[in-house]
Each structure stands twice: as structure tokens, then as C-alpha cells.
PDB file of C-alpha atoms and ligand atoms in Angstrom:
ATOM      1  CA  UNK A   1     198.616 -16.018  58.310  1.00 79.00           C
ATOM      2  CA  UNK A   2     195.873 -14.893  55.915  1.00 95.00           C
ATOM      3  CA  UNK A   3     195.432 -11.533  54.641  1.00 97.00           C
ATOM      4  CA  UNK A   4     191.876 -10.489  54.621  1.00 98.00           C
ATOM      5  CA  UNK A   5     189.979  -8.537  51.919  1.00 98.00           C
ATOM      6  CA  UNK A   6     186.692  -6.812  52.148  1.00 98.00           C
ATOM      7  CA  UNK A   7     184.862  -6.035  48.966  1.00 97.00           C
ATOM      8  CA  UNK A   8     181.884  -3.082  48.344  1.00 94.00           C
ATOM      9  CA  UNK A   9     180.261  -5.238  45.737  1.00 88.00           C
ATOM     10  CA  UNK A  10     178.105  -2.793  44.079  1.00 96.00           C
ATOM     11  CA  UNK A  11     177.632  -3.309  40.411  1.00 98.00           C
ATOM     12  CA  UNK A  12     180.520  -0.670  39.898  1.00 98.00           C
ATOM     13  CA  UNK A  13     183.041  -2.463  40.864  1.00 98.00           C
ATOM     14  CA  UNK A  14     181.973  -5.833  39.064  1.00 98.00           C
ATOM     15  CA  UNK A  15     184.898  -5.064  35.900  1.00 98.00           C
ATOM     16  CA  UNK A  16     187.568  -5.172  38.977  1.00 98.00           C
ATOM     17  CA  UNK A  17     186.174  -8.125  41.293  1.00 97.00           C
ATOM     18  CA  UNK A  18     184.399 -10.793  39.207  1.00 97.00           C
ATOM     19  CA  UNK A  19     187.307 -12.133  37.441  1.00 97.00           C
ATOM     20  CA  UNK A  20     189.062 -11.509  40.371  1.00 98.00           C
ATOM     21  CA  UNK A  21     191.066 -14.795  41.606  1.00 98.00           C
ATOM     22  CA  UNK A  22     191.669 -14.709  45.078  1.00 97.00           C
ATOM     23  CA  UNK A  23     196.159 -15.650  45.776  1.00 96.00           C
ATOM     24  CA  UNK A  24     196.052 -18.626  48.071  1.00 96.00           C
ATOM     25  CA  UNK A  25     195.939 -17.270  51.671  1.00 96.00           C
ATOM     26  CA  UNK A  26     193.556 -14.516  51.020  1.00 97.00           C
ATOM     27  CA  UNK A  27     190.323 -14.457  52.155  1.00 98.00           C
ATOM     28  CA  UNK A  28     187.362 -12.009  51.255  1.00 98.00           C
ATOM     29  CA  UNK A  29     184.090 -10.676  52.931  1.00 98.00           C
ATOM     30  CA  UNK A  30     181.836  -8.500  51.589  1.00 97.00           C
ATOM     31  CA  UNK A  31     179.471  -5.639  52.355  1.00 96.00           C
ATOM     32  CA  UNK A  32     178.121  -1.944  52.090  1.00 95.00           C
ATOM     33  CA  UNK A  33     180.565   1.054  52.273  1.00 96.00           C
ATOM     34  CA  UNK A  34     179.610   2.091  55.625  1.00 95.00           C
ATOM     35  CA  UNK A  35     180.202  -1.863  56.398  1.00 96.00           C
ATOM     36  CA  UNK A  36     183.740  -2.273  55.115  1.00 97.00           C
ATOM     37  CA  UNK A  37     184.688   1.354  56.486  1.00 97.00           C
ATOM     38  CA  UNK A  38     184.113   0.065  59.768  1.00 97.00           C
ATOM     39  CA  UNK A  39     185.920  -3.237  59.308  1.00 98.00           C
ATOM     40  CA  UNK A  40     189.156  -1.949  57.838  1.00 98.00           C
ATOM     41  CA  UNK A  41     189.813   1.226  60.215  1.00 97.00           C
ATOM     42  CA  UNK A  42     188.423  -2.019  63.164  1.00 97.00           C
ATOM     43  CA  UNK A  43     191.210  -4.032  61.767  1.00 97.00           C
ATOM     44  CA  UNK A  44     188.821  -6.805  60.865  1.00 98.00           C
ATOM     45  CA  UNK A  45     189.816  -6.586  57.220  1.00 98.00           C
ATOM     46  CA  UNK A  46     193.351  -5.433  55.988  1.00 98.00           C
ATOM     47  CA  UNK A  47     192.164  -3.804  52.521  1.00 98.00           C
ATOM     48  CA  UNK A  48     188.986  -2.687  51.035  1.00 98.00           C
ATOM     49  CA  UNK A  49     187.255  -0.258  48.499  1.00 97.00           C
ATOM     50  CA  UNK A  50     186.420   2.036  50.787  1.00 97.00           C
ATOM     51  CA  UNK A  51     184.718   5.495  50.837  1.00 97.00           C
ATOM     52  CA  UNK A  52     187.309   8.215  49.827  1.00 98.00           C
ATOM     53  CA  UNK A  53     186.020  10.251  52.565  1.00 98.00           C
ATOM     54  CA  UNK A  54     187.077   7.566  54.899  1.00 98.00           C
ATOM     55  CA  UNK A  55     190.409   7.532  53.021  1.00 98.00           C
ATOM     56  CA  UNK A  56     190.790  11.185  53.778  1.00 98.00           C
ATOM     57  CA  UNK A  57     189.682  11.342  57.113  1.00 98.00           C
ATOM     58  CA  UNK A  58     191.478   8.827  58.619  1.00 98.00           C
ATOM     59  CA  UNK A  59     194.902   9.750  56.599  1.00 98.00           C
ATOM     60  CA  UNK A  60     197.415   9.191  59.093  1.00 97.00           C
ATOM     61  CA  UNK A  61     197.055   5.425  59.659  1.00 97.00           C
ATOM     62  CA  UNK A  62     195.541   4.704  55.927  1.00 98.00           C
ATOM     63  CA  UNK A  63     197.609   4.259  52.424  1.00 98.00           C
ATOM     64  CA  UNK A  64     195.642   3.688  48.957  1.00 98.00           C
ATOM     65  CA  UNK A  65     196.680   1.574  46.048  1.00 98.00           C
ATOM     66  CA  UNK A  66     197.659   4.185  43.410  1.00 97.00           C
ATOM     67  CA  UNK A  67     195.988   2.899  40.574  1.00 98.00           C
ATOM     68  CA  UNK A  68     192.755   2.206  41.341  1.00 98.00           C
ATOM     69  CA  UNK A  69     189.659   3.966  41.955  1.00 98.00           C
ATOM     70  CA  UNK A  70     185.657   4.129  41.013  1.00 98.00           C
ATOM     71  CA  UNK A  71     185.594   7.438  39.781  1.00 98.00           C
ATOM     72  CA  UNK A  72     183.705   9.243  37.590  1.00 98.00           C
ATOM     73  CA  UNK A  73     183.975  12.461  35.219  1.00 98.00           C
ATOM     74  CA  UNK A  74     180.199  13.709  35.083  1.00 98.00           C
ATOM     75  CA  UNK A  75     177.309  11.608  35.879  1.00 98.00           C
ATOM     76  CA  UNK A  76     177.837   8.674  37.698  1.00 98.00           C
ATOM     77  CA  UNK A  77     174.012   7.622  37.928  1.00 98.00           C
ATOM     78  CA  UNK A  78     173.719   5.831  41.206  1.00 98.00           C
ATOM     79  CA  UNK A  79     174.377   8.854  43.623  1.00 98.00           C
ATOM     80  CA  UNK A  80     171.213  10.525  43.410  1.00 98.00           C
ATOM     81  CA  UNK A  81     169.219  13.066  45.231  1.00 98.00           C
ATOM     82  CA  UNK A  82     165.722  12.270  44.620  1.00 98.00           C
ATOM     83  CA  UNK A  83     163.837  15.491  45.574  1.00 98.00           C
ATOM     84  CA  UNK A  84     160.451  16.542  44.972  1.00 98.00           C
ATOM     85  CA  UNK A  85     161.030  20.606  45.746  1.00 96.00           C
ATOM     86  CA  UNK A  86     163.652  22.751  43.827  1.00 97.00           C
ATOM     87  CA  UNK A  87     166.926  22.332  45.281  1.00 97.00           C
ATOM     88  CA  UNK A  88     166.457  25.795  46.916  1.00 97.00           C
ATOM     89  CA  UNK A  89     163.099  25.010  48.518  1.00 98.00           C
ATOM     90  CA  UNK A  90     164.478  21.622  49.672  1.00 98.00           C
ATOM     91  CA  UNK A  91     163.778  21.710  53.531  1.00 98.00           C
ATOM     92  CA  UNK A  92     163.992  17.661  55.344  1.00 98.00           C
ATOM     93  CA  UNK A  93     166.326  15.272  53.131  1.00 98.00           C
ATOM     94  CA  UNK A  94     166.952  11.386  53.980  1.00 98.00           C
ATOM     95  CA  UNK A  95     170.402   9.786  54.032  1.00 97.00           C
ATOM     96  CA  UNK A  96     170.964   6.448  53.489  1.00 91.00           C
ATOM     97  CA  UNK A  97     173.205   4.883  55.805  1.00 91.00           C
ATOM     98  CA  UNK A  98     175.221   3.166  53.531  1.00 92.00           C
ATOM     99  CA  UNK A  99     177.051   6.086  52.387  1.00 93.00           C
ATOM    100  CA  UNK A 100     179.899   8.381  54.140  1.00 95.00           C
ATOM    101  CA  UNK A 101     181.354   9.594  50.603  1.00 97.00           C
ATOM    102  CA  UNK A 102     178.369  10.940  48.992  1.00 97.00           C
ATOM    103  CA  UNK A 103     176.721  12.199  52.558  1.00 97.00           C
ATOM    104  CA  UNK A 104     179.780  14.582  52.303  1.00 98.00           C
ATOM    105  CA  UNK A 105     179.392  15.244  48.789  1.00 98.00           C
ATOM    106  CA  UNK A 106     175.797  16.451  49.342  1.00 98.00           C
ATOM    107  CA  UNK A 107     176.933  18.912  52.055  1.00 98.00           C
ATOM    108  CA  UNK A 108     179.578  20.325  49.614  1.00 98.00           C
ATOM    109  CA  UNK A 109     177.156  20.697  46.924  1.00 98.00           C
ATOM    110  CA  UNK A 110     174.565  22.172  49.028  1.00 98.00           C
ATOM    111  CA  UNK A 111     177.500  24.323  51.143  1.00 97.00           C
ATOM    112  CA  UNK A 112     178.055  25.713  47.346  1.00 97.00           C
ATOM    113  CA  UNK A 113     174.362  26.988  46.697  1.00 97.00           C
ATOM    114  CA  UNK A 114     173.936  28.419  50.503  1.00 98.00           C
ATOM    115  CA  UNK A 115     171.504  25.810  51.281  1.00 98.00           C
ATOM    116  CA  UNK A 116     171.198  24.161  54.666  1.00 97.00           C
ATOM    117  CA  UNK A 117     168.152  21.815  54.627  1.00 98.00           C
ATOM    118  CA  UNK A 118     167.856  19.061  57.817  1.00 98.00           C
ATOM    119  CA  UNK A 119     170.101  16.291  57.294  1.00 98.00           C
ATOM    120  CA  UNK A 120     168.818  12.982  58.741  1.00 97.00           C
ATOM    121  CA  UNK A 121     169.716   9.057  58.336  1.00 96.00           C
ATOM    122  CA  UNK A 122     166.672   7.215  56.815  1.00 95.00           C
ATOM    123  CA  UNK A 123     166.529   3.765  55.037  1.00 92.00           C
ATOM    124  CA  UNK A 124     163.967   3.060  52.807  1.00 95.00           C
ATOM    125  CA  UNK A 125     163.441   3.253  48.902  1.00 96.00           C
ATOM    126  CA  UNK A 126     162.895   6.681  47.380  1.00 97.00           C
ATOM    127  CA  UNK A 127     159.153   7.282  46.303  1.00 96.00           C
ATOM    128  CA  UNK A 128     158.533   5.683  49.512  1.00 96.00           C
ATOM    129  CA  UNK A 129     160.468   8.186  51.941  1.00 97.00           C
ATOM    130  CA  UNK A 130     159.450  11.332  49.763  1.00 97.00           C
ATOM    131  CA  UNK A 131     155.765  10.152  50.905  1.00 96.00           C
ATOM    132  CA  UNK A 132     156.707   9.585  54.313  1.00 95.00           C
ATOM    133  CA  UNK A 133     157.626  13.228  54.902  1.00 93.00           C
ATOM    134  CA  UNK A 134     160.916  13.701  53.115  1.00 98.00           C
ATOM    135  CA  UNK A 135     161.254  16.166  50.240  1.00 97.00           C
ATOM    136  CA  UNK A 136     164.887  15.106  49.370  1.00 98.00           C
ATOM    137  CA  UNK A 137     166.421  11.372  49.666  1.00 98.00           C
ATOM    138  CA  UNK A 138     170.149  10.596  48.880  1.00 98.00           C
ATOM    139  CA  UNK A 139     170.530   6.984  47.334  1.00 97.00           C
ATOM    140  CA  UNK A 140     173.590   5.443  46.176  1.00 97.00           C
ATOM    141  CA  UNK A 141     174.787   1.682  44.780  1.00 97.00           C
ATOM    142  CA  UNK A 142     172.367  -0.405  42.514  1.00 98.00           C
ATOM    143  CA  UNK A 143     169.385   0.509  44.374  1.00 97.00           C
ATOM    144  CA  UNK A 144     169.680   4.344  43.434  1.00 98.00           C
ATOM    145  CA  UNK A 145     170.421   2.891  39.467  1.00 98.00           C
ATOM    146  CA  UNK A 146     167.578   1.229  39.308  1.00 98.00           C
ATOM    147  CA  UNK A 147     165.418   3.905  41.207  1.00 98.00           C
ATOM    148  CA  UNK A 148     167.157   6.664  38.312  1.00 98.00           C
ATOM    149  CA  UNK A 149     166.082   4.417  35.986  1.00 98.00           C
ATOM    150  CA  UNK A 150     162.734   4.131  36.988  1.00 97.00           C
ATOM    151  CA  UNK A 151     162.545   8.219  36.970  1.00 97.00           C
ATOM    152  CA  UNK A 152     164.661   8.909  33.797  1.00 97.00           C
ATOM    153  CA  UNK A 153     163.785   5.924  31.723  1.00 96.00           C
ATOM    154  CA  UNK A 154     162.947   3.951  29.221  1.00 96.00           C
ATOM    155  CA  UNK A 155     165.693   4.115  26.501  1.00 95.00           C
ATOM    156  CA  UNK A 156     164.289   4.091  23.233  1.00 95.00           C
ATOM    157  CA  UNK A 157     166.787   3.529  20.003  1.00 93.00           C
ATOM    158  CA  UNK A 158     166.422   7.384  19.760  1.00 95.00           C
ATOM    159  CA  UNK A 159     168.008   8.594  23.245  1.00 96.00           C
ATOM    160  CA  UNK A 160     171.254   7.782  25.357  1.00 96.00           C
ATOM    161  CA  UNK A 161     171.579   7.825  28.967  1.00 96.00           C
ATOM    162  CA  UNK A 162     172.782  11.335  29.068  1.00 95.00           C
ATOM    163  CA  UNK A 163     170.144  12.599  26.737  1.00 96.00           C
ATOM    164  CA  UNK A 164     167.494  11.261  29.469  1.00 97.00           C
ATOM    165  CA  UNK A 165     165.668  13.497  31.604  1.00 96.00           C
ATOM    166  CA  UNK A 166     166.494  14.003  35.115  1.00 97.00           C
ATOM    167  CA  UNK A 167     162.628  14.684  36.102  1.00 97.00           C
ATOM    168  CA  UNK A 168     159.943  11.692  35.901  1.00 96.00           C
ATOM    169  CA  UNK A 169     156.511  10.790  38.012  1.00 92.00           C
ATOM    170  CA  UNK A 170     156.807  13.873  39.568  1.00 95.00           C
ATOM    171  CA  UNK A 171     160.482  13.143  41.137  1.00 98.00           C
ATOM    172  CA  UNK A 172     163.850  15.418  39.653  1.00 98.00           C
ATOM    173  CA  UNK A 173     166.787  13.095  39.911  1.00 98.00           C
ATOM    174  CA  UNK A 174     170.041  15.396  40.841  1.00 98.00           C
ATOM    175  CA  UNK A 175     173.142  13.406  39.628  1.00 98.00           C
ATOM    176  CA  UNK A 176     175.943  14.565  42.553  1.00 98.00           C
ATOM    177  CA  UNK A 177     178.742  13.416  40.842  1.00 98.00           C
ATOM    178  CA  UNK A 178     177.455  15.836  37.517  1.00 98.00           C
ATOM    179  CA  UNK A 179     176.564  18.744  40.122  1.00 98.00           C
ATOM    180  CA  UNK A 180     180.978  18.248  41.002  1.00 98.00           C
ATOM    181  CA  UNK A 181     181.624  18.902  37.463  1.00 98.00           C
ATOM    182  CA  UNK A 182     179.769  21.558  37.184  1.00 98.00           C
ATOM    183  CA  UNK A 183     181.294  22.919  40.373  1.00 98.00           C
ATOM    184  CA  UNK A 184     185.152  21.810  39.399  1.00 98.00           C
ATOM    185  CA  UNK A 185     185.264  20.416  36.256  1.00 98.00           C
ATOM    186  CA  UNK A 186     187.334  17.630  37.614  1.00 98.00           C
ATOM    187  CA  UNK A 187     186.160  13.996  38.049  1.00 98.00           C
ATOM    188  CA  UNK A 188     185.140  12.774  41.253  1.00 98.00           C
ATOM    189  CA  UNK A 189     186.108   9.610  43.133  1.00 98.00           C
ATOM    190  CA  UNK A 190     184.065   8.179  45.584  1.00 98.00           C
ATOM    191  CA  UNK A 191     186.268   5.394  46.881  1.00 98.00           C
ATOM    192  CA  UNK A 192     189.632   4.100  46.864  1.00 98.00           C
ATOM    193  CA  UNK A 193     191.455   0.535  47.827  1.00 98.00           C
ATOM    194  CA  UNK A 194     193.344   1.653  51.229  1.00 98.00           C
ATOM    195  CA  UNK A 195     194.916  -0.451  54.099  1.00 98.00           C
ATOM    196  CA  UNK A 196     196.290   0.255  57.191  1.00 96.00           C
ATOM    197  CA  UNK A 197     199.982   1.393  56.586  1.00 95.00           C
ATOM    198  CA  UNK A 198     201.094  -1.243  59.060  1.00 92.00           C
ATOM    199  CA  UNK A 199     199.477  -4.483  56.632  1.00 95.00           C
ATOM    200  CA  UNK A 200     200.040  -3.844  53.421  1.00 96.00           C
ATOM    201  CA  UNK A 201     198.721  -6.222  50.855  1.00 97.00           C
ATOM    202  CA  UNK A 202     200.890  -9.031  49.514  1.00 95.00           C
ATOM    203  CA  UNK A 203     201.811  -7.954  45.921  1.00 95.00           C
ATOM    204  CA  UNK A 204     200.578 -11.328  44.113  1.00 96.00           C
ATOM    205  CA  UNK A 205     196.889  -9.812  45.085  1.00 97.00           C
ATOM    206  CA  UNK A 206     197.572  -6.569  43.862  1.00 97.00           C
ATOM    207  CA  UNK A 207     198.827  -8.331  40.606  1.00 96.00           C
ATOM    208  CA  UNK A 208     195.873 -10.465  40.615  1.00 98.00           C
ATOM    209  CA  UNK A 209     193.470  -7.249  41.257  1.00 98.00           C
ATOM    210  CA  UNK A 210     195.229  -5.595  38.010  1.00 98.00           C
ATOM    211  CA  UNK A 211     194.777  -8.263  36.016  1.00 98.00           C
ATOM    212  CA  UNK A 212     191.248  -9.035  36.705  1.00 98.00           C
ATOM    213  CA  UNK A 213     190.560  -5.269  35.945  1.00 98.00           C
ATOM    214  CA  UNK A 214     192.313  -5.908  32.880  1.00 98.00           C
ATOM    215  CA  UNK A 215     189.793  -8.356  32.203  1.00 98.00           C
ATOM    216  CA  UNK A 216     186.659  -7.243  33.403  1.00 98.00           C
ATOM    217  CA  UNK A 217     187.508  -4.125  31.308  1.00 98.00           C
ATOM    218  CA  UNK A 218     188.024  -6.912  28.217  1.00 98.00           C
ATOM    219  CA  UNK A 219     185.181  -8.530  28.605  1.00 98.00           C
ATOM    220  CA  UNK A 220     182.168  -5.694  29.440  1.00 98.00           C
ATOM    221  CA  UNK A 221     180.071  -6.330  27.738  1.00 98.00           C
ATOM    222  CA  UNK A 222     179.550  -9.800  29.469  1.00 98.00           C
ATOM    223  CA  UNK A 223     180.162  -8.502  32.569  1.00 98.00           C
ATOM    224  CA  UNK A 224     177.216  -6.146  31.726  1.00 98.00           C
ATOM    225  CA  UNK A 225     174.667  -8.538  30.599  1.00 98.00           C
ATOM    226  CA  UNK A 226     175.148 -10.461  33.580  1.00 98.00           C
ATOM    227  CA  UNK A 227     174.534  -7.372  35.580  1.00 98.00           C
ATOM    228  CA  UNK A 228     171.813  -6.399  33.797  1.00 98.00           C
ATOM    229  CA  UNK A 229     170.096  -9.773  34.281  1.00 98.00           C
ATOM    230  CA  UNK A 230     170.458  -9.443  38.264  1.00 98.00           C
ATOM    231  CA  UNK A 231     169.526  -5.567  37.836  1.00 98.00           C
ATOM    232  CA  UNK A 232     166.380  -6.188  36.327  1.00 98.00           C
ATOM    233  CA  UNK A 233     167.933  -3.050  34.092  1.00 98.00           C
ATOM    234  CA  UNK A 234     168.496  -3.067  30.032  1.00 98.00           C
ATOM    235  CA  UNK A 235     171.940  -4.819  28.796  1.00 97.00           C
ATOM    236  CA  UNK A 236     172.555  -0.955  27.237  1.00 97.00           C
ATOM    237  CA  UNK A 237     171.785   0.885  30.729  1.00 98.00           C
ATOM    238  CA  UNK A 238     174.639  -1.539  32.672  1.00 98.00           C
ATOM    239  CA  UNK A 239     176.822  -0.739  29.811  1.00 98.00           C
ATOM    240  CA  UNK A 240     176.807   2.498  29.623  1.00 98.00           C
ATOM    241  CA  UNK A 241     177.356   2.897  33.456  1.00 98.00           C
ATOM    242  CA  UNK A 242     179.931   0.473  33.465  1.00 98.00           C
ATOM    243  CA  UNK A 243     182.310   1.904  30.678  1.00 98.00           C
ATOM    244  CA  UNK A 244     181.688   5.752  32.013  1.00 98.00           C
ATOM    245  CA  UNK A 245     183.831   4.746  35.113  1.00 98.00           C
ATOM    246  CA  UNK A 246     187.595   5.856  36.116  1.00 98.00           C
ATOM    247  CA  UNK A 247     188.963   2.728  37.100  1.00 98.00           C
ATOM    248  CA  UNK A 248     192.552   4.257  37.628  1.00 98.00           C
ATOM    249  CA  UNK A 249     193.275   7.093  40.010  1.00 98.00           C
ATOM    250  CA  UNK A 250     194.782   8.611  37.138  1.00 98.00           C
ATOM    251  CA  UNK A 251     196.412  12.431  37.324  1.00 97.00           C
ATOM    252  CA  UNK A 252     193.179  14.342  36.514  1.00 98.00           C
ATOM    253  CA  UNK A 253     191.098  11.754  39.419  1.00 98.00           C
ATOM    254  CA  UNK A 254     193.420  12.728  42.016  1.00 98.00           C
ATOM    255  CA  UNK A 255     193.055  16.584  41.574  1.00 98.00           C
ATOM    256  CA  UNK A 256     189.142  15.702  42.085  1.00 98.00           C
ATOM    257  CA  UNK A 257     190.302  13.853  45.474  1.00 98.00           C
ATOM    258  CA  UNK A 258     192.696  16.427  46.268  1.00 98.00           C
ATOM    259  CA  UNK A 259     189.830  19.620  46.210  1.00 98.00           C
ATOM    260  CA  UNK A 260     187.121  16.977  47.425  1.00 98.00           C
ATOM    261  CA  UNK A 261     189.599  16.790  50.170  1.00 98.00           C
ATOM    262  CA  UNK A 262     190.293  20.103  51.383  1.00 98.00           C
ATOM    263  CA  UNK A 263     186.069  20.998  50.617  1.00 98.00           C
ATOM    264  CA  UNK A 264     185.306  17.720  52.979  1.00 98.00           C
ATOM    265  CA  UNK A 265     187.999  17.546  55.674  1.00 98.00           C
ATOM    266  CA  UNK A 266     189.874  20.683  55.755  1.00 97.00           C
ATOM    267  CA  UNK A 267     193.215  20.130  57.893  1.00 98.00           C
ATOM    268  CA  UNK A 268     193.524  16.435  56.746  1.00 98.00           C
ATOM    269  CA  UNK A 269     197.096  14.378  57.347  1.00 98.00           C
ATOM    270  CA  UNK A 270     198.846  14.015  53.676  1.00 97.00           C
ATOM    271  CA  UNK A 271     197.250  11.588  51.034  1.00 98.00           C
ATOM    272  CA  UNK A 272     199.537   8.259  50.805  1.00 97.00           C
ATOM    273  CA  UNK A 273     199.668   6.005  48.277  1.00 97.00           C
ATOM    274  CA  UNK A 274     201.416   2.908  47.651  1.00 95.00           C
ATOM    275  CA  UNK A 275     204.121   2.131  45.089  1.00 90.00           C
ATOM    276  CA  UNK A 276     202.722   2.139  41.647  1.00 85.00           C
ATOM    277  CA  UNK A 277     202.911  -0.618  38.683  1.00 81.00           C
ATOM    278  CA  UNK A 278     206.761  -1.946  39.039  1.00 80.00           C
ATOM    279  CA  UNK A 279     207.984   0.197  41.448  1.00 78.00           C
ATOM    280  CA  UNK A 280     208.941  -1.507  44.559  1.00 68.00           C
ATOM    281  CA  UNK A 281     207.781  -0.425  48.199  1.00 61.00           C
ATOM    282  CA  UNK A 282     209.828   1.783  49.727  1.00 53.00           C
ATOM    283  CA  UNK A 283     212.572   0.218  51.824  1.00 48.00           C
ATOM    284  CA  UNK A 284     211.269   0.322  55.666  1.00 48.00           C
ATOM    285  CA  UNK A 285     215.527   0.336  56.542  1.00 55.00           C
ATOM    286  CA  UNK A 286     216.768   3.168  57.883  1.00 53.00           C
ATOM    287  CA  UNK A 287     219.220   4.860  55.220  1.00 53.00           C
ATOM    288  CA  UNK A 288     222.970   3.581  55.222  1.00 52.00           C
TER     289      UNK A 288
HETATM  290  C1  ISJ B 301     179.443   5.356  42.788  1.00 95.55           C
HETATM  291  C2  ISJ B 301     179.176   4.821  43.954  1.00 95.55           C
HETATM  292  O1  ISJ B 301     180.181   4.859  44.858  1.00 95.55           O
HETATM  293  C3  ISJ B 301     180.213   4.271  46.152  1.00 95.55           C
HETATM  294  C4  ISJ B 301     179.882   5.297  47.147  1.00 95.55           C
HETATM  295  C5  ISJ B 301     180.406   5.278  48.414  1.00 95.55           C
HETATM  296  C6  ISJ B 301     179.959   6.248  49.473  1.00 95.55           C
HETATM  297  O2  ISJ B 301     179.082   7.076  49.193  1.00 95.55           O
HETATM  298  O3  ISJ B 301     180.484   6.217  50.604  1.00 95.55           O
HETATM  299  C7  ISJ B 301     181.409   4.326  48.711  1.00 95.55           C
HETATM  300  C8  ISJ B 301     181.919   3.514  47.759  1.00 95.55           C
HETATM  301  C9  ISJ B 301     181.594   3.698  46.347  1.00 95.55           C
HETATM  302  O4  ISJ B 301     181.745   2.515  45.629  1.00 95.55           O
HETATM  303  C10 ISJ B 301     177.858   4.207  44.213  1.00 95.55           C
HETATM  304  O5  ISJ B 301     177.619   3.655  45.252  1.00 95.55           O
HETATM  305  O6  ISJ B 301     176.991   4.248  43.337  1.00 95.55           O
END
């Protein structure tokens, strides 16, 4: 029997997965969120990174790992509405259809300011949809890095990424996971590691998992260059957006998923999670 993985390789999760060893009869496929949503609530994989609002949705039949999330406190950089109107004026935005998490991020941010502009699914880069027709397009994953970049960029020895400006070539880059702070205070996680509660993952992968993070986390600064390389993006840029991720589900990442939760799917089963670092699963025998 194999147990079968399926990885969201965006950039962000490069300090978990590329030092990631693989236990003997574990296999791994990988894809965009929307893909590996799909294929773990299908049952054609048995764990992935999936979106959180996937996690929460389908609550009753999913469990997460409890230490491990891509979460961020503040800007995360690659979920971006590109918009050329004021957020108020905004009337026709594009979604890209890799996204569930921060699709219902944007309609909790916008549900916050009163504003109801059409929603529709659209792929295509950013400058090129706001010139099809679009005033607003939400991007996410490397793509919407590099397209932030292109707006708020370059980096001179002078700035940092947060001291960059959010408006270039006529586009205003809105940061959603800085828009949750400012709403909350309280970081926000846009996806978790869950499985179906009925194949949960052989611990030697979860202790391979922790120590490649361990690793990856080690070694960044490697992991970043090689990053940057494929990015086409400055070593400093991948850096940066590396290091300024929650890797953890720690305490203050699961109040974020906890009021994301109730905002996003009000009525949703309990969260589950699995049994942290050393503890032992929960015996499945009923009680003496
Ligand atoms: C931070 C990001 O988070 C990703 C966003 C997801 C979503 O919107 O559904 C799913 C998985 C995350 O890894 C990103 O893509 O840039």
C-alpha cells in the first residue's frame, strides 16, 4: 500500500518540501491549490497543503497536522489585488482559478468596506486582464510575486520590501493578507496540511516533513537563491518573503483561522487537528 502526497509547490512552501525526503512507500504529485483541493477531498491523494478554506469547509471528514501552516502576520506579497480604481470605485474584478482561500478572503475584505463589485473567474496575467476590461484582478503564488514586484519594485540599498510602494505604472497593489491585519490584527493562514480522518499519514512522513522544515528553515538563504534564480526575482526579494512566513500553526495563527473561519463559513463542523510533536494519536479503542 502506498500513501499518496500531493504538494502546492509554490515558492512558499519551498523551506518545508525541498529537503523533503520522501519515507519509502510514499509517493507525491504536485499541483495548484484548486488542483490538490480536488484530489484530496476525491480521495486521489491522502494529504496535501491545501487551502484553509477547504480545510474549513469540508470539516467533518478533514483533520490538519497541528504544526504546520503557510501563514503570514501582515503582508504576505503574493495575494494581490491588482486594481486600477480605488477600492470603493472598483466595479468588475478577475479571479484566478487557482485560488479558493484568497477568493474568500477578498469577499471578507470587501464584505468589511460594504463593497460588492462583480466577481468573475478569469486567467490571465494582471496588466493584461486590467486592459481587457477588468478594473480589479486577484493573483496569488509566484506569478502574483513577481507581478508585485514588477509594480512595487526595484529595491535599492536604501528601501526594504515593506518600505515599497504599493502603487506603480499606474496599477495599486492591495496586499490581502495586510488588509486582515488591519481588520484583526491576527495573522492569517491560507493553507494547512489536512487528510481525510479515515487515512491518516504514517508518522515517519510527518517526522520527515518536520525535519525538512527544520532544514529548509537552516538553510534559507540557499533555498532563496535558488528561488530567486527560477523567479527571475532579486536573492533579497525571495528572502525576505521566505523568512516573513508562519510555518507553524502556532497559538496566535490559529485565532486568525478560527475568525477567518466563522467570517468565511459561518456554521462550520469543529476544526480537528492531529496529535502534536510526541503525543501519540488518540487510541481508536473504545474505552475499557
Ligand atoms: C500565500 C499563498 O497561499 C496559497 C493560497 C491558497 C489559496 O488562495 O487557496 C492556497 C494555498 C496557499 O499556499 C500564495 O499562493 O501566495
Amino acid at each position: 500500500m502506498t500513501y499518496r502526497a500531493g504538494w502546492i509547490h509554490y515558492t512558499n512552501v519551498a523551506p518545508i518540501l525541498d529537503r523533503l525526503v520522501l519515507p519509502i512507500g510514499v509517493t507525491a504529485v504536485t499541483g495548484v491549490p484548486t488542483e490538490m483541493n480536488a484530489a484530496l477531498l476525491e480521495g486521489r491523494v491522502d494529504i496535501a497543503n491545501i487551502s484553509a478554506v477547504e480545510f474549513i469547509r469540508n470539516a467533518d471528514r478533514l483533520e490538519a497536522l497541528p504544526d504546520f501552516s503557510v501563514a503570514v502576520l501582515g503582508p504576505v506579497y503574493s495575494v494581490n489585488l491588482f486594481h486600477t480604481a480605488p477600492l470603493p470605485a472598483l466595479r468588475r474584478v478577475a479571479l484566478t482559478a487557482q485560488s479558493a482561500t484568497s477568493v474568500a478572503l477578498l469577499e471578507v475584505v470587501l464584505a468589511a468596506r460594504g463593497l460588492s463589485p462583480t466577481l468573475e473567474r478569469a486567467e490571465g496575467g494582471a496588466e493584461e486582464l486590467l486592459a481587457s476590461g477588468y478594473d480589479g484582478v486577484l493573483r496569488i503564488g509566484d506569478s502574483a510575486l513577481r507581478e508585485w514586484y514588477a509594480v512595487a519594485g526595484p529595491l535599492t540599498p536604501e528601501t526594504t520590501m515593506t518600505s515599497l510602494p504599493h502603487t506603480g505604472r499606474g496599477i495599486t497593489v492591495t496586499d490581502l493578507a495586510e488588509e486582515w491585519f488591519r481588520l484583526t490584527g491576527h495573522p492569517f493562514v491560507f493553507a494547512v496540511w489536512a487528510y481525510r480522518r479515515d487515512a491518516p499519514p504514517p508518522p515517519e512522513l510527518v517526522r520527515a516533513m518536520r525535519e525538512a522544515r527544520r532544514e529548509g528553515i537552516g538553510h534559507l538563504a540557499e533555498v532563496a537563491a535558488r528561488h530567486a534564480l527560477k523567479l527571475g526575482l532579486p536573492e533579497r526579494v525571495v528572502q525576505h518573503y521566505l523568512w516573513n512566513f508562519r510555518y507553524h500553526l502556532e497559538a496566535p495563527d490559529r485565532l486568525g483561522l478560527g475568525e477567518f473561519a466563522a467570517l468565511a463559513v459561518p456554521g462550520h463542523a469543529p476544526l480537528r487537528f492531529g496529535p502534536r510533536p510526541g503525543e501519540r494519536r488518540e487510541s481508536v479503542l473504545p474505552p475499557a
